Amino acid sequence: GVGPLIQAWNKMAPLAPDWHLVLVGPDEGQYQRRSAAGGKQSERLHLVGPAYGEERIRAYAAANAFILPSASEGQPLAALEALSEGIPALLTRQCNLPETFASGCALPIGFETDEICDGLKTLFGMSPALLAEMGAKGRRLVAQRFDWKTTAESFAAIYRQLAGIELGAAPLAGFAEMRRGQQAASTR
């Protein structure tokens, strides 16, 4: 939800007169219509479109927080990039990054307007020191849990388990039966 985020911003922006909402990503005009309905708050809502390379790096460097009010994500790379830059985040549980909440680098929000309002209110009430602490926790989490080496080792362990290669480990339930079925089919 970008639409609910814009609606939440329009409601909550008066609480944080120094904050701006910058939407980075593709837009086919739908967000401009929603942002225009925000009245005075629209002056602090910026639709910048997609950002790549150096432009993306500058966008992260200018950010005080990252918000992803998504109803469904696999592994949101934009959120991980923001966390790796030390940016505190507001994420939905549907972003599938529960470790961000456990480590204290992200605040959980819902993807409905009122739930985003609650997250913005909490964010706006946080001190710069607390935001910096959250950012540092995010940077550590990504470095420890989501770096290339750790990710590759996790995938290798899954593949070994699927194949039943781990010492004393049985293949995942159902995989051995599927493999036997494929072998039987290939001998026909």
CSV table of C-alpha atoms in Angstrom, one decimal, residues 6 25 37 79 107 113 117 119 126 128 136 145 150 163 177 187:
chain,number,residue,atom,x,y,z
A,6,ILE,CA,-0.5,8.6,1.3
A,25,GLY,CA,9.4,3.9,-7.4
A,37,ALA,CA,-6.2,15.4,-2.0
A,79,ALA,CA,13.9,-2.8,2.9
A,107,LEU,CA,8.6,-1.1,13.9
A,113,THR,CA,-4.4,3.5,6.7
A,117,CYS,CA,-1.1,6.2,11.1
A,119,GLY,CA,3.3,3.6,13.0
A,126,MET,CA,11.1,8.9,18.5
A,128,PRO,CA,17.1,11.2,17.0
A,136,ALA,CA,22.7,0.7,13.8
A,145,ARG,CA,22.1,-12.4,8.5
A,150,THR,CA,25.3,-16.3,4.9
A,163,ALA,CA,18.8,-34.2,-1.1
A,177,GLU,CA,8.7,-39.9,-2.2
A,187,THR,CA,12.7,-46.2,-15.9
